Amino acid sequence: MTKITVVGSYVTDLTARTPHMPKPGETVLGGPFRMGPGGKGGNQAVAAARLGAEVTMVTKLGRDLFAEEARRNFQEEGIDTRFISESAEEATGAALIAVDDHGENMIVVTLGACGDLSAADVAEAEEAIAASDVVLLQLETSMEAVEAAVAAAAEHDRMVILNPAPFQPVPDALLQQVDCITPNETEAGLLTGMEVNSRETAAAAADILFEKGIGIVIITLGGDGCYVREAAGGYHVPAMRAEVYDTTGAGDAFNGALAHFLAEGKPLAAASRLANAAAAISVTRAGTAPAMAYEHELEAYGIEE
Ligand code: RIB
């Protein structure tokens, strides 16, 4: 069984379908409303757990009903909650999400308690980090927590995957300690200062990040799969075809699956293809964590190494 520690956010997703995205000042009559578990960290933890990984979640919750739901959801997914801390001051975070008829989304996320995840909270989880095959991080918590997790992983020589979402400036010294980075086009553009909107520009941006000292760079390209850069060179990995219902959390599906398959020792190209497939399955369903793919669903894709 692979072992993955996710250090990151949990927030409750409050999602409304809308025929189109409202303009500033406009009110739109929406479709169904859903409330469910979310946050990039929590989603990635569920994505890995459903593929068979033993996952430990490190995050911070408030003292409220959302926090109770969070713990219940993580436990139902078989995720270790021992290192989830609690804030006496901040409420559990929430994300306001609109998803339009094309499955595209807009999100405002308010981090609440998980924005206060501290280096001390991460230090509590050192035993889990030390025992992990992969430590999976995002930028939806404090930078202090990200830095502490990278330092602990380095201390125990564990692989670090950083999904730099949502974008925050990351010091080069931190990037150099990351084994694999997985920005989308927007984040790759912000990290490199160039526009990334095609396979060609993704290849150029991936080269820049690789030259900074990150051994594996994967730029996700939405419906066009991803561009991978490693020491042996760069290549495009096509997406799986899917009937899109809701793209929210597709990046999280990709990252959770990537962490699991790299931890399992799959070659990078095969792990990337499987991660694309996991993302494709997730976009056919509503929601974020609840939409993540199960192992048996991925097996149906019959991806070879
Ligand atoms: O990546 C999708 C996630 O981003 C949502 O679940 C929402 O919580 C936001 O944090």
XYZ file of C-alpha atoms and ligand atoms in Angstrom:
315
model
C 0.000 0.000 0.000
C 1.322 3.459 -0.817
C 1.615 5.994 2.002
C 0.808 9.634 1.344
C 0.649 12.600 3.694
C -1.329 15.574 2.463
C -0.611 18.888 4.171
C -3.219 21.366 3.037
C -6.681 22.805 3.138
C -10.067 21.491 4.039
C -13.029 23.755 3.350
C -16.739 23.121 2.868
C -17.807 23.615 -0.750
C -21.071 25.486 -1.322
C -21.823 24.991 -4.993
C -24.544 26.435 -7.218
C -25.158 25.482 -10.855
C -25.816 28.501 -13.020
C -26.812 28.797 -16.686
C -24.047 31.389 -17.058
C -21.569 33.166 -14.798
C -23.079 36.364 -13.341
C -21.518 39.678 -14.363
C -20.644 42.101 -11.520
C -23.970 43.356 -10.127
C -26.040 40.666 -11.851
C -28.198 38.083 -10.053
C -28.700 34.816 -11.935
C -31.409 32.245 -11.176
C -29.341 29.142 -10.520
C -29.976 25.404 -10.643
C -29.293 22.825 -7.901
C -27.278 23.737 -4.796
C -24.872 21.292 -3.138
C -22.868 21.410 0.061
C -19.996 18.975 0.487
C -16.381 18.365 1.425
C -13.762 20.319 -0.515
C -10.527 22.251 -0.289
C -7.630 21.311 -2.519
C -5.848 19.377 0.231
C -8.926 17.409 1.282
C -9.875 16.671 -2.321
C -6.384 15.390 -3.140
C -6.410 13.234 -0.001
C -9.707 11.625 -1.066
C -8.457 11.182 -4.643
C -5.420 9.222 -3.420
C -7.352 7.236 -0.789
C -9.968 6.040 -3.308
C -7.141 4.619 -5.443
C -5.876 2.547 -2.528
C -3.356 4.840 -0.811
C -3.012 4.995 2.958
C -3.517 8.730 3.447
C -2.836 11.002 6.409
C -4.428 14.446 6.324
C -2.798 17.419 8.021
C -5.081 20.438 8.177
C -6.902 22.698 10.628
C -10.631 22.981 11.262
C -12.823 25.234 13.381
C -15.121 24.142 16.205
C -18.330 23.954 14.246
C -20.705 21.739 12.276
C -18.541 21.991 9.139
C -15.633 20.541 11.142
C -17.734 17.604 12.351
C -18.761 16.898 8.750
C -15.116 17.118 7.667
C -13.965 14.527 10.199
C -16.880 12.241 9.346
C -16.084 12.498 5.625
C -12.372 11.835 6.068
C -13.119 8.820 8.281
C -15.602 7.437 5.753
C -12.856 7.663 3.120
C -10.465 5.768 5.420
C -8.177 8.800 5.870
C -6.102 9.189 9.041
C -7.358 12.256 10.952
C -4.955 12.107 13.921
C -3.060 15.211 12.774
C -6.041 17.430 12.043
C -5.809 20.308 14.498
C -8.502 22.641 15.728
C -8.684 26.423 15.918
C -10.512 28.054 18.807
C -10.699 31.386 16.932
C -11.328 30.619 13.263
C -14.260 28.814 11.679
C -13.789 25.943 9.236
C -13.149 27.398 5.778
C -15.707 27.557 2.988
C -15.664 27.937 -0.781
C -18.398 29.655 -2.784
C -18.477 27.938 -6.171
C -20.512 28.618 -9.305
C -20.515 25.983 -12.070
C -21.995 26.901 -15.442
C -23.705 24.785 -18.098
C -20.318 24.017 -19.709
C -18.997 22.633 -16.412
C -16.619 25.590 -15.957
C -16.299 27.042 -12.471
C -15.550 30.203 -10.512
C -14.471 29.924 -6.885
C -13.992 32.247 -3.941
C -12.344 30.319 -1.131
C -12.129 31.616 2.413
C -9.578 29.530 4.257
C -10.699 30.110 7.843
C -8.937 27.739 10.234
C -6.788 25.980 7.618
C -5.231 29.336 6.724
C -3.763 29.269 10.244
C -2.081 25.882 9.910
C 1.267 26.489 11.599
C 4.754 25.002 11.501
C 4.037 23.583 14.970
C 0.896 21.831 13.660
C 2.954 20.298 10.843
C 5.690 19.263 13.302
C 3.077 17.199 15.178
C 2.729 15.102 12.007
C 6.446 14.409 11.595
C 6.014 10.665 12.180
C 3.464 10.486 9.326
C 5.684 12.538 7.004
C 8.707 10.364 7.820
C 6.740 7.216 6.978
C 5.297 8.550 3.695
C 6.288 7.653 0.154
C 5.037 11.057 -0.991
C 4.222 14.322 0.776
C 1.597 16.183 -1.244
C 1.239 19.951 -0.825
C -0.791 22.815 -2.264
C -0.750 26.576 -1.594
C -4.198 26.803 0.018
C -2.772 27.093 3.550
C -0.176 29.338 5.160
C 3.249 29.415 3.481
C 4.644 28.656 6.966
C 2.931 25.248 6.873
C 4.159 24.542 3.347
C 7.734 25.433 4.312
C 7.562 23.264 7.438
C 6.248 20.297 5.446
C 8.969 20.671 2.799
C 11.627 20.869 5.522
C 10.292 17.773 7.321
C 10.114 15.838 4.055
C 13.703 16.863 3.221
C 14.865 15.791 6.668
C 13.443 12.297 6.075
C 14.305 12.211 2.375
C 10.666 11.882 1.269
C 9.362 12.811 -2.188
C 7.515 16.153 -2.296
C 4.868 17.018 -4.880
C 3.801 20.666 -4.823
C 0.584 21.645 -6.566
C 1.063 25.451 -6.542
C -2.649 26.228 -6.359
C -4.022 28.748 -5.832
C -0.962 30.755 -6.873
C 1.131 32.412 -4.199
C 4.707 33.554 -4.819
C 7.083 30.730 -3.859
C 10.748 31.439 -3.050
C 13.199 29.700 -5.418
C 14.923 28.145 -2.380
C 11.676 26.324 -1.589
C 11.101 25.279 -5.199
C 14.549 23.695 -5.242
C 13.503 21.320 -2.456
C 10.434 20.144 -4.360
C 10.742 16.938 -6.415
C 7.701 17.514 -8.611
C 5.610 20.611 -9.321
C 2.175 20.528 -10.989
C 0.916 23.999 -11.947
C -1.983 24.560 -14.351
C -1.470 27.012 -17.209
C -2.390 30.077 -15.134
C -0.105 29.082 -12.262
C 2.729 28.156 -14.636
C 2.382 31.619 -16.199
C 2.536 33.333 -12.821
C 5.508 31.218 -11.696
C 7.519 31.931 -14.833
C 6.337 35.396 -15.924
C 5.316 34.158 -19.373
C 1.927 33.484 -20.913
C 1.096 29.759 -20.957
C -1.820 28.843 -23.206
C -0.631 26.012 -25.482
C 1.552 22.892 -25.516
C 4.420 24.970 -26.942
C 4.269 27.677 -24.269
C 3.811 24.980 -21.605
C 7.015 23.327 -22.852
C 8.883 26.633 -22.574
C 7.520 27.333 -19.073
C 8.308 23.767 -17.978
C 11.912 24.279 -19.118
C 12.163 27.426 -16.990
C 10.868 25.607 -13.890
C 13.089 22.601 -14.590
C 16.116 24.902 -14.835
C 15.264 26.238 -11.367
C 16.107 22.756 -10.063
C 12.744 20.952 -9.950
C 13.345 17.422 -11.246
C 9.777 16.828 -12.520
C 7.559 19.568 -13.922
C 4.004 18.726 -15.011
C 1.864 21.518 -16.423
C -1.791 20.504 -16.542
C -3.590 21.706 -19.672
C -7.273 21.156 -18.790
C -8.987 19.226 -21.566
C -5.655 18.826 -23.401
C -4.002 16.611 -20.774
C -0.622 17.678 -19.457
C 2.920 18.513 -20.488
C 5.657 16.644 -18.628
C 9.294 17.700 -18.299
C 11.868 15.445 -16.663
C 15.630 14.985 -17.005
C 15.231 12.804 -20.099
C 13.240 15.536 -21.886
C 9.697 16.822 -22.318
C 6.529 15.273 -23.770
C 2.781 15.794 -24.005
C 0.406 13.316 -22.335
C -3.075 13.441 -23.902
C -6.250 13.701 -21.845
C -8.861 10.946 -21.664
C -12.125 11.790 -23.383
C -14.944 12.585 -20.969
C -18.484 13.950 -20.925
C -17.912 17.120 -18.865
C -20.442 17.936 -16.135
C -18.316 19.768 -13.535
C -14.594 20.553 -13.876
C -14.217 21.682 -10.243
C -11.565 19.588 -8.494
C -10.201 18.006 -11.695
C -6.719 19.283 -10.811
C -7.091 17.710 -7.373
C -8.095 14.381 -8.907
C -4.960 14.603 -11.059
C -2.640 15.388 -8.138
C -4.019 12.761 -5.761
C -3.725 10.098 -8.446
C -0.262 11.244 -9.514
C 0.981 11.021 -5.911
C -0.427 7.516 -5.525
C 0.963 6.153 -8.784
C 4.405 7.720 -8.315
C 4.459 6.311 -4.775
C 3.640 2.927 -6.287
C 6.743 3.232 -8.465
C 4.988 3.660 -11.816
C 7.074 5.369 -14.500
C 6.288 9.081 -14.803
C 4.565 8.820 -18.201
C 2.239 6.037 -16.989
C 1.509 7.859 -13.719
C 0.651 10.989 -15.723
C -1.686 9.053 -18.040
C -3.445 7.509 -15.047
C -3.699 10.914 -13.362
C -5.284 12.300 -16.552
C -7.771 9.423 -16.476
C -8.620 10.105 -12.819
C -9.243 13.764 -13.698
C -11.415 12.736 -16.667
C -13.594 10.539 -14.453
C -13.965 13.326 -11.876
C -15.316 15.860 -14.398
C -18.229 13.577 -15.306
C -19.673 13.983 -11.793
C -20.866 16.809 -9.539
C -18.759 18.144 -6.697
C -15.109 17.866 -5.765
C -14.092 15.231 -3.178
C -17.304 13.240 -3.828
C -16.468 13.116 -7.568
C -13.060 11.430 -7.178
C -12.408 8.196 -9.086
C -12.163 4.744 -7.483
C -9.444 2.214 -8.279
C -11.808 -0.129 -10.154
C -12.947 2.736 -12.414
C -9.373 3.502 -13.431
C -8.660 -0.154 -14.079
C -11.364 -0.023 -16.765
C -9.102 2.383 -18.709
C -6.508 -0.386 -19.048
C -3.515 1.971 -19.102
C -0.174 0.297 -19.745
C 3.156 1.386 -18.318
O -9.712 22.672 -6.500
C -11.058 22.791 -6.154
C -11.207 23.282 -4.755
O -10.724 24.601 -4.676
C -12.630 23.329 -4.279
O -13.010 22.142 -3.630
C -12.667 24.537 -3.374
O -12.796 24.183 -2.044
C -11.376 25.292 -3.635
O -10.590 25.300 -2.569
